[in-house]
Short mmCIF file of C-alpha atoms and ligand atoms in Angstrom, two decimals:
data_model
loop_
_atom_site.label_atom_id
_atom_site.label_comp_id
_atom_site.label_asym_id
_atom_site.label_seq_id
_atom_site.Cartn_x
_atom_site.Cartn_y
_atom_site.Cartn_z
CA MET I 908 5.01 1.22 -21.72
CA ALA I 909 4.24 4.59 -23.32
CA VAL I 910 5.97 6.14 -26.28
CA GLY I 911 5.00 9.77 -26.76
CA ALA I 912 1.60 9.00 -25.30
CA LEU I 913 0.41 12.60 -25.32
CA GLY I 914 0.36 14.10 -28.75
CA ASP I 915 -0.32 13.02 -32.31
CA GLY I 916 0.94 9.54 -33.04
CA GLY I 917 1.24 8.59 -29.36
CA ARG I 918 1.29 4.83 -28.77
CA ILE I 919 1.09 2.44 -25.85
CA THR I 920 3.08 -0.75 -26.30
CA VAL I 921 1.46 -3.68 -24.49
CA VAL I 922 4.09 -6.01 -22.99
CA ASN I 923 3.34 -9.54 -21.81
CA PRO I 924 5.03 -9.72 -18.37
CA ALA I 925 5.36 -13.50 -18.62
CA THR I 926 7.73 -13.16 -21.59
CA GLY I 927 8.82 -9.51 -21.51
CA GLU I 928 7.81 -9.28 -25.18
CA ALA I 929 5.67 -6.61 -26.86
CA VAL I 930 2.35 -8.14 -27.92
CA ASP I 931 0.39 -5.15 -29.20
CA VAL I 932 0.39 -1.41 -29.78
CA VAL I 933 -2.59 0.83 -28.93
CA SER I 934 -3.15 4.45 -30.00
CA ALA I 935 -3.05 6.93 -27.15
CA ASP I 936 -5.12 10.04 -26.51
CA SER I 937 -3.74 13.54 -26.89
CA ALA I 938 -4.46 16.62 -24.77
CA ALA I 939 -6.90 17.74 -27.49
CA THR I 940 -8.82 14.43 -27.59
CA VAL I 941 -8.99 14.35 -23.78
CA ALA I 942 -10.62 17.80 -23.75
CA ALA I 943 -13.01 16.90 -26.60
CA LYS I 944 -14.08 13.65 -24.90
CA VAL I 945 -14.78 15.38 -21.60
CA ARG I 946 -16.84 18.05 -23.43
CA ALA I 947 -18.84 15.33 -25.22
CA ALA I 948 -19.45 13.50 -21.93
CA ALA I 949 -20.71 16.72 -20.31
CA LEU I 950 -23.14 17.23 -23.20
CA ALA I 951 -24.39 13.62 -23.12
CA GLN I 952 -24.81 13.30 -19.35
CA PRO I 953 -28.11 15.23 -18.83
CA ALA I 954 -30.03 12.95 -21.24
CA TRP I 955 -28.60 9.87 -19.50
CA ALA I 956 -29.61 11.30 -16.11
CA ALA I 957 -33.10 12.06 -17.41
CA ARG I 958 -33.77 8.38 -18.16
CA LYS I 959 -35.62 6.37 -15.55
CA VAL I 960 -33.34 4.55 -13.12
CA GLY I 961 -34.99 1.29 -14.24
CA GLU I 962 -33.70 1.84 -17.78
CA ARG I 963 -30.17 2.31 -16.53
CA VAL I 964 -30.54 -0.79 -14.35
CA ALA I 965 -31.62 -2.83 -17.40
CA ILE I 966 -28.59 -1.63 -19.39
CA LEU I 967 -26.11 -2.46 -16.62
CA ALA I 968 -27.79 -5.86 -16.13
CA ARG I 969 -27.19 -6.51 -19.83
CA PHE I 970 -23.54 -5.48 -19.34
CA ARG I 971 -23.26 -8.03 -16.48
CA ASP I 972 -24.59 -10.75 -18.78
CA LEU I 973 -22.26 -9.80 -21.66
CA LEU I 974 -19.32 -9.88 -19.26
CA GLY I 975 -20.26 -13.42 -18.22
CA GLU I 976 -20.47 -14.52 -21.86
CA ALA I 977 -17.05 -12.99 -22.66
CA GLN I 978 -15.36 -14.25 -19.47
CA GLU I 979 -12.84 -16.61 -21.10
CA ARG I 980 -11.72 -14.14 -23.78
CA LEU I 981 -11.40 -11.32 -21.24
CA ALA I 982 -9.53 -13.48 -18.72
CA THR I 983 -6.97 -14.47 -21.37
CA LEU I 984 -6.51 -10.82 -22.35
CA LEU I 985 -6.03 -9.77 -18.71
CA THR I 986 -3.48 -12.52 -18.10
CA THR I 987 -1.56 -11.56 -21.22
CA GLU I 988 -1.55 -7.85 -20.30
CA MET I 989 -0.59 -8.01 -16.61
CA GLY I 990 0.51 -11.56 -15.77
CA LYS I 991 -2.39 -12.49 -13.47
CA PRO I 992 -2.73 -16.29 -13.23
CA ILE I 993 -5.60 -17.31 -15.51
CA ALA I 994 -7.60 -19.00 -12.74
CA GLN I 995 -7.49 -15.72 -10.77
CA ALA I 996 -8.36 -13.67 -13.87
CA ARG I 997 -11.42 -15.88 -14.39
CA SER I 998 -12.49 -15.48 -10.80
CA GLU I 999 -12.04 -11.67 -10.86
CA ILE I 1000 -14.37 -11.41 -13.85
CA GLY I 1001 -16.73 -14.08 -12.48
CA ALA I 1002 -17.04 -12.28 -9.14
CA LEU I 1003 -18.16 -9.08 -10.85
CA GLY I 1004 -21.71 -10.41 -11.41
CA PRO I 1005 -22.67 -10.47 -7.70
CA ARG I 1006 -21.02 -7.06 -7.19
CA ILE I 1007 -23.01 -5.55 -10.02
CA ASP I 1008 -26.18 -7.20 -8.66
CA PHE I 1009 -25.72 -5.39 -5.34
CA PHE I 1010 -25.73 -2.06 -7.19
CA LEU I 1011 -28.63 -3.04 -9.45
CA GLU I 1012 -30.74 -3.82 -6.37
CA THR I 1013 -29.58 -0.94 -4.17
CA VAL I 1014 -29.26 2.10 -6.45
CA PRO I 1015 -33.03 2.34 -7.18
CA LYS I 1016 -33.75 2.43 -3.43
CA LEU I 1017 -31.10 5.11 -2.84
CA SER I 1018 -32.37 7.14 -5.79
CA GLU I 1019 -35.81 7.74 -4.25
CA ALA I 1020 -36.60 11.10 -2.68
CA GLU I 1021 -36.62 10.99 1.13
CA VAL I 1022 -39.48 12.79 2.83
CA VAL I 1023 -38.09 13.99 6.14
CA SER I 1024 -41.23 15.72 7.42
CA ARG I 1025 -44.69 15.71 5.83
CA ALA I 1026 -47.04 18.65 5.38
CA ALA I 1027 -50.78 17.96 5.70
CA GLN I 1028 -52.44 21.36 5.70
CA ALA I 1029 -52.05 24.93 4.45
CA GLY I 1030 -49.01 26.73 5.83
CA GLU I 1031 -47.15 23.56 6.79
CA THR I 1032 -43.80 22.82 5.16
CA GLU I 1033 -42.68 19.50 3.78
CA GLU I 1034 -38.94 18.81 3.93
CA LEU I 1035 -37.50 16.36 1.47
CA ILE I 1036 -34.19 15.32 -0.03
CA ARG I 1037 -33.67 14.48 -3.69
CA TYR I 1038 -30.44 12.90 -4.89
CA GLU I 1039 -28.91 14.34 -8.06
CA PRO I 1040 -26.05 12.99 -10.15
CA LEU I 1041 -22.78 14.90 -10.01
CA GLY I 1042 -22.16 15.21 -13.78
CA VAL I 1043 -18.91 13.93 -15.30
CA VAL I 1044 -16.89 11.57 -13.12
CA ALA I 1045 -13.18 11.20 -13.98
CA HIS I 1046 -11.86 7.81 -13.03
CA ILE I 1047 -8.14 7.10 -13.10
CA SER I 1048 -7.62 3.44 -12.34
CA ALA I 1049 -5.00 0.85 -11.40
CA TRP I 1050 -3.95 -2.28 -13.30
CA ASN I 1051 -3.93 -4.85 -10.49
CA TYR I 1052 -7.69 -5.63 -10.49
CA PRO I 1053 -8.91 -3.64 -13.50
CA TYR I 1054 -12.41 -5.15 -13.36
CA PHE I 1055 -12.94 -4.74 -9.63
CA VAL I 1056 -11.48 -1.28 -9.15
CA SER I 1057 -13.10 0.22 -12.23
CA SER I 1058 -16.55 -1.34 -11.71
CA ASN I 1059 -16.62 -0.10 -8.10
CA VAL I 1060 -16.74 3.35 -9.67
CA PHE I 1061 -18.43 3.11 -13.06
CA VAL I 1062 -21.33 0.83 -12.08
CA PRO I 1063 -22.73 3.06 -9.30
CA ALA I 1064 -21.70 6.25 -11.13
CA LEU I 1065 -23.57 5.26 -14.30
CA LEU I 1066 -26.59 3.89 -12.44
CA THR I 1067 -27.00 7.16 -10.55
CA GLY I 1068 -27.01 9.13 -13.83
CA ASN I 1069 -23.42 10.30 -14.20
CA ALA I 1070 -21.14 10.14 -17.23
CA VAL I 1071 -17.74 8.50 -16.67
CA VAL I 1072 -14.44 9.30 -18.36
CA TYR I 1073 -12.21 6.37 -17.56
CA LYS I 1074 -8.44 6.11 -17.82
CA PRO I 1075 -7.21 2.56 -17.28
CA SER I 1076 -3.56 2.01 -16.47
CA GLU I 1077 -1.14 2.02 -19.38
CA LEU I 1078 -0.41 -1.60 -18.37
CA THR I 1079 -4.00 -2.73 -19.09
CA PRO I 1080 -5.25 -0.50 -21.94
CA LYS I 1081 -6.88 -3.31 -23.92
CA THR I 1082 -8.80 -4.49 -20.88
CA GLY I 1083 -10.02 -0.89 -20.45
CA LEU I 1084 -11.15 -0.78 -24.07
CA ALA I 1085 -12.85 -4.18 -23.74
CA ILE I 1086 -14.86 -2.92 -20.73
CA ALA I 1087 -15.94 0.15 -22.76
CA GLU I 1088 -16.98 -1.99 -25.74
CA LEU I 1089 -19.18 -4.21 -23.57
CA LEU I 1090 -20.81 -1.22 -21.87
CA HIS I 1091 -21.56 0.34 -25.25
CA GLU I 1092 -22.90 -2.96 -26.60
CA ALA I 1093 -25.16 -3.17 -23.53
CA GLY I 1094 -26.63 0.25 -24.35
CA VAL I 1095 -24.56 2.86 -22.50
CA PRO I 1096 -24.16 5.75 -24.98
CA VAL I 1097 -20.58 6.11 -26.25
CA ASP I 1098 -20.24 9.62 -24.81
CA VAL I 1099 -21.56 8.53 -21.40
CA PHE I 1100 -18.78 6.02 -20.79
CA VAL I 1101 -15.58 7.20 -22.44
CA PRO I 1102 -12.23 5.41 -22.22
CA LEU I 1103 -8.99 7.41 -22.44
CA ILE I 1104 -5.82 5.60 -23.39
CA GLY I 1105 -2.40 6.76 -22.28
CA ASP I 1106 0.03 6.96 -19.42
CA GLY I 1107 0.15 9.32 -16.43
CA ARG I 1108 0.26 12.33 -18.72
CA VAL I 1109 -3.18 11.46 -20.07
CA GLY I 1110 -4.36 11.13 -16.45
CA ALA I 1111 -2.92 14.57 -15.70
CA ALA I 1112 -4.62 16.01 -18.82
CA LEU I 1113 -7.94 14.59 -17.60
CA LEU I 1114 -7.49 16.28 -14.21
CA ALA I 1115 -7.04 19.61 -15.99
CA GLN I 1116 -10.60 19.35 -17.40
CA PRO I 1117 -13.75 20.74 -15.70
CA VAL I 1118 -14.97 17.36 -14.37
CA ASN I 1119 -17.38 17.10 -11.44
CA ALA I 1120 -15.71 14.29 -9.49
CA VAL I 1121 -12.31 12.63 -9.45
CA CYS I 1122 -11.97 9.00 -8.39
CA PHE I 1123 -8.41 7.80 -8.34
CA THR I 1124 -7.15 4.30 -7.58
CA GLY I 1125 -3.39 3.91 -7.35
CA SER I 1126 -0.30 4.47 -5.29
CA HIS I 1127 0.09 6.94 -2.46
CA ALA I 1128 2.76 8.87 -4.38
CA THR I 1129 0.52 9.41 -7.43
CA GLY I 1130 -2.47 10.06 -5.16
CA LEU I 1131 -0.60 13.01 -3.66
CA ARG I 1132 0.07 14.37 -7.15
CA VAL I 1133 -3.61 13.99 -8.04
CA ALA I 1134 -4.67 15.82 -4.86
CA GLU I 1135 -2.27 18.67 -5.64
CA ALA I 1136 -3.47 18.88 -9.24
CA VAL I 1137 -7.13 19.34 -8.27
CA ALA I 1138 -6.71 21.27 -5.00
CA GLY I 1139 -7.55 24.60 -6.63
CA LYS I 1140 -10.75 23.19 -8.16
CA LEU I 1141 -12.29 21.57 -5.09
CA LEU I 1142 -14.53 24.57 -4.56
CA GLY I 1143 -15.37 24.80 -8.30
CA PRO I 1144 -17.09 22.19 -10.49
CA LEU I 1145 -15.48 19.44 -8.43
CA GLY I 1146 -17.58 20.37 -5.40
CA GLY I 1147 -15.17 18.60 -3.06
CA ARG I 1148 -15.67 15.25 -4.78
CA LEU I 1149 -12.18 13.81 -4.62
CA GLN I 1150 -11.88 10.13 -3.84
CA LEU I 1151 -8.49 8.47 -3.42
CA GLU I 1152 -8.11 4.70 -3.03
CA LEU I 1153 -4.45 4.25 -2.30
CA GLY I 1154 -1.97 1.63 -1.21
CA GLY I 1155 -1.60 -0.28 2.02
CA LYS I 1156 0.90 -2.15 4.19
CA ASP I 1157 -1.75 -4.38 5.68
CA PRO I 1158 -0.87 -6.11 8.96
CA ALA I 1159 -2.06 -9.46 10.34
CA TYR I 1160 -1.71 -10.69 13.91
CA VAL I 1161 -1.83 -14.35 14.93
CA CYS I 1162 -2.79 -14.62 18.61
CA ASP I 1163 -1.62 -17.40 20.92
CA ASP I 1164 -5.16 -18.91 20.94
CA ALA I 1165 -5.36 -19.18 17.11
CA ASP I 1166 -4.96 -22.42 15.21
CA PRO I 1167 -1.51 -21.77 13.70
CA VAL I 1168 -1.95 -24.14 10.78
CA SER I 1169 -5.25 -22.73 9.49
CA ALA I 1170 -4.01 -19.18 10.13
CA ALA I 1171 -0.89 -19.97 8.06
CA ALA I 1172 -2.99 -21.29 5.16
CA ALA I 1173 -5.28 -18.22 5.14
CA LEU I 1174 -2.42 -15.74 5.49
CA ALA I 1175 -0.22 -17.34 2.84
CA ASP I 1176 -3.13 -16.97 0.41
CA GLY I 1177 -3.81 -13.41 1.63
CA ALA I 1178 -0.19 -12.43 1.10
CA PHE I 1179 0.52 -14.18 -2.22
CA TYR I 1180 -2.78 -14.18 -4.15
CA ASN I 1181 -2.54 -12.09 -7.34
CA THR I 1182 1.23 -12.50 -6.95
CA GLY I 1183 1.03 -10.21 -3.91
CA GLN I 1184 -0.24 -7.32 -6.05
CA SER I 1185 -3.48 -6.56 -4.20
CA CYS I 1186 -4.10 -3.30 -2.39
CA CYS I 1187 -5.31 -5.45 0.53
CA SER I 1188 -2.61 -8.12 0.34
CA VAL I 1189 -1.30 -9.07 3.76
CA GLU I 1190 2.08 -7.29 3.79
CA ARG I 1191 3.25 -7.77 7.42
CA ILE I 1192 2.63 -10.62 9.85
CA TYR I 1193 2.98 -10.46 13.64
CA VAL I 1194 2.73 -13.75 15.51
CA HIS I 1195 2.50 -14.37 19.25
CA ALA I 1196 5.66 -16.03 20.63
CA ALA I 1197 3.60 -18.93 22.05
CA CYS I 1198 2.62 -20.21 18.59
CA ALA I 1199 5.35 -18.64 16.44
CA GLU I 1200 7.31 -21.79 15.68
CA ALA I 1201 4.29 -23.82 14.58
CA PHE I 1202 2.89 -20.91 12.57
CA ILE I 1203 6.14 -20.09 10.74
CA GLU I 1204 6.78 -23.73 9.89
CA ALA I 1205 3.28 -24.17 8.44
CA PHE I 1206 3.48 -20.82 6.61
CA VAL I 1207 6.83 -21.58 4.94
CA GLU I 1208 5.63 -25.03 3.88
CA THR I 1209 2.42 -23.60 2.38
CA VAL I 1210 4.36 -21.00 0.38
CA ARG I 1211 6.90 -23.61 -0.74
CA GLY I 1212 3.98 -25.50 -2.28
CA PHE I 1213 2.76 -22.55 -4.41
CA ARG I 1214 3.18 -23.20 -8.09
CA VAL I 1215 5.06 -20.43 -9.88
CA GLY I 1216 5.00 -20.26 -13.65
CA ASP I 1217 3.21 -19.47 -16.88
CA PRO I 1218 0.14 -17.44 -15.89
CA LEU I 1219 -1.85 -19.01 -18.74
CA ASP I 1220 -1.46 -22.44 -17.08
CA PRO I 1221 -4.60 -23.00 -14.96
CA GLU I 1222 -2.48 -24.71 -12.26
CA THR I 1223 -0.29 -21.62 -11.74
CA TYR I 1224 -0.81 -19.79 -8.46
CA ILE I 1225 2.00 -17.20 -8.72
CA GLY I 1226 2.49 -15.50 -12.08
CA ALA I 1227 4.77 -12.78 -13.40
CA LEU I 1228 4.78 -9.31 -11.86
CA ALA I 1229 3.05 -6.69 -13.99
CA ARG I 1230 5.98 -4.27 -13.84
CA GLU I 1231 9.62 -5.15 -14.41
CA ALA I 1232 10.76 -2.25 -12.21
CA GLN I 1233 9.10 -3.86 -9.18
CA LEU I 1234 11.63 -6.70 -9.33
CA ARG I 1235 14.34 -4.22 -8.32
CA GLU I 1236 12.21 -2.85 -5.45
CA LEU I 1237 11.64 -6.36 -4.10
CA GLU I 1238 15.35 -7.21 -4.35
CA ALA I 1239 16.14 -3.98 -2.49
CA GLN I 1240 13.66 -4.88 0.28
CA VAL I 1241 15.24 -8.33 0.68
CA SER I 1242 18.84 -7.08 0.76
CA ASP I 1243 17.95 -4.28 3.21
CA ALA I 1244 16.27 -6.81 5.51
CA VAL I 1245 19.07 -9.38 5.32
CA ALA I 1246 21.74 -6.71 5.88
CA LEU I 1247 19.91 -5.61 9.05
CA GLY I 1248 19.70 -9.15 10.43
CA ALA I 1249 16.55 -10.76 8.98
CA THR I 1250 16.52 -14.49 8.16
CA LEU I 1251 15.67 -15.41 4.56
CA ARG I 1252 13.52 -18.55 4.89
CA LEU I 1253 12.47 -18.86 1.26
CA GLY I 1254 13.08 -17.24 -2.13
CA GLY I 1255 14.70 -13.81 -2.19
CA LYS I 1256 15.45 -13.03 -5.80
CA ALA I 1257 14.14 -12.46 -9.31
CA ARG I 1258 14.04 -15.57 -11.48
CA GLU I 1259 16.54 -15.72 -14.31
CA GLY I 1260 15.30 -15.98 -17.88
CA LYS I 1261 12.30 -14.52 -19.63
CA GLY I 1262 9.54 -12.63 -17.85
CA PHE I 1263 9.19 -10.59 -14.66
CA TYR I 1264 9.13 -13.38 -12.05
CA PHE I 1265 10.12 -13.08 -8.39
CA GLU I 1266 10.52 -16.13 -6.14
CA PRO I 1267 7.92 -16.32 -3.34
CA THR I 1268 9.87 -14.92 -0.40
CA VAL I 1269 9.52 -15.29 3.37
CA LEU I 1270 11.63 -13.29 5.80
CA THR I 1271 11.65 -13.85 9.59
CA ASN I 1272 13.45 -12.03 12.43
CA VAL I 1273 12.48 -8.76 10.78
CA LEU I 1274 12.50 -5.37 12.52
CA PRO I 1275 9.74 -2.73 12.23
CA SER I 1276 12.14 -0.22 10.69
CA MET I 1277 13.09 -2.47 7.76
CA ARG I 1278 11.92 -1.43 4.31
CA VAL I 1279 9.97 -4.68 3.91
CA MET I 1280 7.89 -3.77 7.00
CA GLN I 1281 7.31 -0.12 6.02
CA GLN I 1282 6.97 0.26 2.26
CA GLU I 1283 4.29 -1.34 0.12
CA SER I 1284 5.96 -4.41 -1.46
CA PHE I 1285 3.28 -5.22 -4.06
CA GLY I 1286 4.87 -8.58 -4.82
CA PRO I 1287 5.28 -12.15 -3.50
CA ILE I 1288 7.22 -11.29 -0.36
CA ILE I 1289 6.38 -11.15 3.34
CA GLY I 1290 8.08 -10.32 6.65
CA ILE I 1291 7.09 -12.14 9.87
CA GLN I 1292 7.84 -10.69 13.32
CA VAL I 1293 7.34 -12.46 16.66
CA VAL I 1294 5.62 -10.40 19.41
CA ALA I 1295 5.26 -10.88 23.18
CA ASP I 1296 1.61 -9.83 23.61
CA ASP I 1297 -1.42 -8.02 22.17
CA GLU I 1298 -0.11 -4.60 23.24
CA GLU I 1299 3.05 -4.98 21.22
CA ALA I 1300 1.05 -6.33 18.27
CA VAL I 1301 -1.33 -3.33 18.25
CA ALA I 1302 1.55 -0.85 18.46
CA LEU I 1303 3.34 -2.52 15.54
CA MET I 1304 0.19 -2.88 13.43
CA ASN I 1305 -0.22 0.90 13.73
CA ALA I 1306 3.45 1.61 12.98
CA THR I 1307 3.19 2.55 9.28
CA GLU I 1308 1.65 5.53 7.51
CA TYR I 1309 -1.03 3.31 5.91
CA GLY I 1310 -4.42 2.07 7.11
CA LEU I 1311 -6.31 -0.01 4.55
CA THR I 1312 -7.09 -3.40 6.17
CA ALA I 1313 -5.97 -5.40 9.21
CA SER I 1314 -6.64 -8.97 10.30
CA VAL I 1315 -6.54 -10.83 13.60
CA PHE I 1316 -6.51 -14.62 13.95
CA SER I 1317 -7.81 -15.79 17.33
CA GLY I 1318 -10.21 -18.26 18.91
CA ASP I 1319 -11.86 -15.40 20.82
CA ARG I 1320 -14.08 -12.97 18.87
CA ALA I 1321 -14.20 -10.35 21.66
CA ARG I 1322 -10.41 -10.29 21.90
CA ALA I 1323 -10.04 -9.99 18.11
CA GLU I 1324 -12.64 -7.23 17.80
CA GLY I 1325 -11.02 -5.37 20.72
CA ILE I 1326 -7.70 -5.43 18.88
CA LEU I 1327 -9.23 -4.45 15.53
CA ALA I 1328 -10.98 -1.46 17.14
CA ARG I 1329 -7.58 -0.10 18.15
CA VAL I 1330 -5.93 -0.57 14.75
CA HIS I 1331 -6.21 2.32 12.26
CA SER I 1332 -7.75 0.71 9.18
CA GLY I 1333 -10.82 1.02 6.96
CA THR I 1334 -11.54 -2.73 7.19
CA GLY I 1335 -11.00 -5.31 9.97
CA TYR I 1336 -10.99 -9.10 9.50
CA TRP I 1337 -11.33 -11.84 12.10
CA ASN I 1338 -9.92 -15.23 11.02
CA CYS I 1339 -9.87 -14.11 7.36
CA CYS I 1340 -8.09 -11.51 5.23
CA ASP I 1341 -7.74 -10.03 1.72
CA ARG I 1342 -11.51 -9.96 1.24
CA VAL I 1343 -13.83 -7.37 -0.33
CA SER I 1344 -17.64 -7.34 -0.30
CA ALA I 1345 -19.89 -5.02 -2.30
CA ARG I 1346 -22.26 -4.77 0.69
CA VAL I 1347 -19.86 -2.88 2.98
CA PRO I 1348 -17.84 0.29 2.35
CA TRP I 1349 -14.25 0.06 1.17
CA SER I 1350 -12.09 2.86 2.53
CA GLY I 1351 -8.66 3.63 3.90
CA ARG I 1352 -7.35 5.57 6.87
CA ASN I 1353 -4.32 7.86 6.88
CA ALA I 1354 -2.15 7.45 3.75
CA SER I 1355 -4.49 4.77 2.34
CA GLY I 1356 -6.93 7.31 1.00
CA ILE I 1357 -10.05 9.42 1.34
CA GLY I 1358 -13.68 8.61 0.57
CA ALA I 1359 -15.28 5.19 0.10
CA THR I 1360 -16.45 2.89 -2.66
CA LEU I 1361 -18.92 -0.02 -2.29
CA GLY I 1362 -21.76 -0.29 0.21
CA HIS I 1363 -24.29 2.53 0.52
CA ALA I 1364 -21.43 5.03 0.98
CA GLY I 1365 -20.06 3.99 -2.41
CA ILE I 1366 -23.39 4.89 -4.06
CA ARG I 1367 -23.92 8.15 -2.19
CA ALA I 1368 -20.40 9.11 -3.38
CA PHE I 1369 -21.92 9.72 -6.84
CA GLN I 1370 -24.98 11.66 -5.70
CA ALA I 1371 -25.41 15.22 -4.46
CA PRO I 1372 -28.22 15.64 -1.92
CA LYS I 1373 -30.52 18.60 -2.57
CA ALA I 1374 -32.85 19.77 0.21
CA TYR I 1375 -36.36 21.02 -0.59
CA HIS I 1376 -38.60 23.05 1.80
CA LEU I 1377 -42.10 22.98 0.29
CA ARG I 1378 -44.79 25.04 2.02
CA LEU I 1379 -48.42 24.20 1.19
CA PRO I 1380 -50.35 27.30 0.03
P1 NAP S 1587 -0.09 4.31 -9.96
O1 NAP S 1587 1.23 4.12 -10.59
O2 NAP S 1587 -0.22 5.32 -8.88
O3 NAP S 1587 -1.11 4.63 -11.15
C1 NAP S 1587 -2.50 4.74 -10.95
C2 NAP S 1587 -3.12 5.45 -12.13
O4 NAP S 1587 -2.69 6.81 -12.14
C3 NAP S 1587 -2.69 4.87 -13.48
O5 NAP S 1587 -3.77 4.90 -14.37
C4 NAP S 1587 -1.58 5.84 -13.89
O6 NAP S 1587 -1.34 5.83 -15.26
C5 NAP S 1587 -2.16 7.16 -13.43
N1 NAP S 1587 -1.22 8.25 -13.26
C6 NAP S 1587 0.13 8.22 -13.13
N2 NAP S 1587 0.62 9.47 -12.96
C7 NAP S 1587 -0.44 10.31 -12.98
C8 NAP S 1587 -0.58 11.74 -12.85
N3 NAP S 1587 0.46 12.54 -12.65
N4 NAP S 1587 -1.83 12.27 -12.92
C9 NAP S 1587 -2.91 11.47 -13.10
N5 NAP S 1587 -2.83 10.13 -13.24
C10 NAP S 1587 -1.61 9.55 -13.17
O7 NAP S 1587 -0.64 2.94 -9.35
P2 NAP S 1587 -0.66 1.51 -10.02
O8 NAP S 1587 0.73 1.00 -10.08
O9 NAP S 1587 -1.47 1.54 -11.26
O10 NAP S 1587 -1.50 0.67 -8.97
C11 NAP S 1587 -0.94 0.10 -7.83
C12 NAP S 1587 -1.28 0.92 -6.60
O11 NAP S 1587 -2.69 1.07 -6.50
C13 NAP S 1587 -0.86 0.23 -5.32
O12 NAP S 1587 -0.32 1.18 -4.45
C14 NAP S 1587 -2.16 -0.34 -4.78
O13 NAP S 1587 -2.16 -0.55 -3.39
C15 NAP S 1587 -3.12 0.73 -5.18
N6 NAP S 1587 -4.49 0.23 -5.22
C16 NAP S 1587 -5.35 0.62 -4.25
C17 NAP S 1587 -6.65 0.12 -4.23
C18 NAP S 1587 -7.62 0.50 -3.14
O14 NAP S 1587 -8.78 0.11 -3.24
N7 NAP S 1587 -7.21 1.21 -2.10
C19 NAP S 1587 -7.06 -0.77 -5.23
C20 NAP S 1587 -6.15 -1.14 -6.22
C21 NAP S 1587 -4.87 -0.64 -6.20
P3 NAP S 1587 -0.30 4.76 -15.89
O15 NAP S 1587 -0.47 3.46 -15.18
O16 NAP S 1587 -0.76 4.68 -17.29
O17 NAP S 1587 1.04 5.34 -15.67
#
């Protein structure tokens, strides 16, 4: 919650979503400090880039170790700031180590010059490619997985020799500052990784600066605003480097040859983990008529068993929503669906009392046009539709503007891969869902974004290839 976040005396009030109470106040940046910090980052970046890649690897390895040592303190802070159940906060921070390791191992290989053709004697020309850093990377980030989404950018960006100016969400400013402190303690110069605190206005002020890349993680609506804000600069210092990781309305399809009970267990977790606030949460389920009854029964029973409550309790599976306003959106999705004929099997409303809690909600007999099947819900709510065959499933899976991930549950790999090939998404899952690996690229189709993080593509995103033609005298 921002109060006059741009300008002298601007403050961000940190609210604990589990209680609705203010727990801290953090000073915000102003337009002047944003400009000064970007200037300082631009001045500091060349010396950082001039260091050997091995030195940068050692510093980021130290950061990984410090993160591990601080895991409990950081998990408690994250839970207090955005309501993530503590067990899931611990595992988000714990899972960062292997992600960072992928970059530590891979960036040195992708930093080497590539000789494309060799020259052996006078008059012959060697062709080679060297990879240069971009300069200053602006990263505007989301609150739902602040460690994952920010490290996907700052770890490869820093390792490849860039400076990063990082604006965490106003909902997780202290987590953003904690990440910066650990990076600085590990040895990243203070002007090479620079946090900016504030709301969307601070993000907009950052976009007005002469940065060399913009990486944005957030909603489709804000992504469009970001794209408009930088459109005129794409041919300038930005050099076309605009990356947008946006929302999704990720579909799952349970085929008639799937085991309905294990599919229900996996999909309930995929839909409700992180209280449904994952970009790759399962948000729509299609189930073949032949196994629909068994699947829906198992799904509803699994969700009924989820423990809702205090996110600091290690047994809690569903915590408070990070944003109070989302409670109204979820209620609107439920009432729209019920008014148009959906069956409410479980939940359906915000919990009374303190905190931003919404009951885990399952709707069946939904229609593709309903709000709950079209708009990103970003909460503990799911619609399930019965389909007659694979053709109908594919058509419905492709019937939103988004394209982040899609999953198919089936006993037959060829059938599942055939379906996934026809679905517009950046990631396809067979018999699993809601999963991210550092080894493969993370990207969206259509309204889910442009560019990629993770994998080799997510390292190349922070390098500019330069071609050399070198003729022997
Ligand atoms: P959001 O409201 O779009 O905000 C994202 C970031 O943009 C925040 O730091 C926000 O600041 C900032 N911002 C707001 N207005 C801005 C403007 N005019 N110019 C520049 N920056 C501006 O999204 P969110 O609620 O934080 O995150 C949830 C969304 O992110 C969901 O749609 C989710 O699917 C998506 N997401 C996608 C991925 C992916 O990998 N594809 C990963 C995680 C999340 P404040 O928060 O301080 O207002």
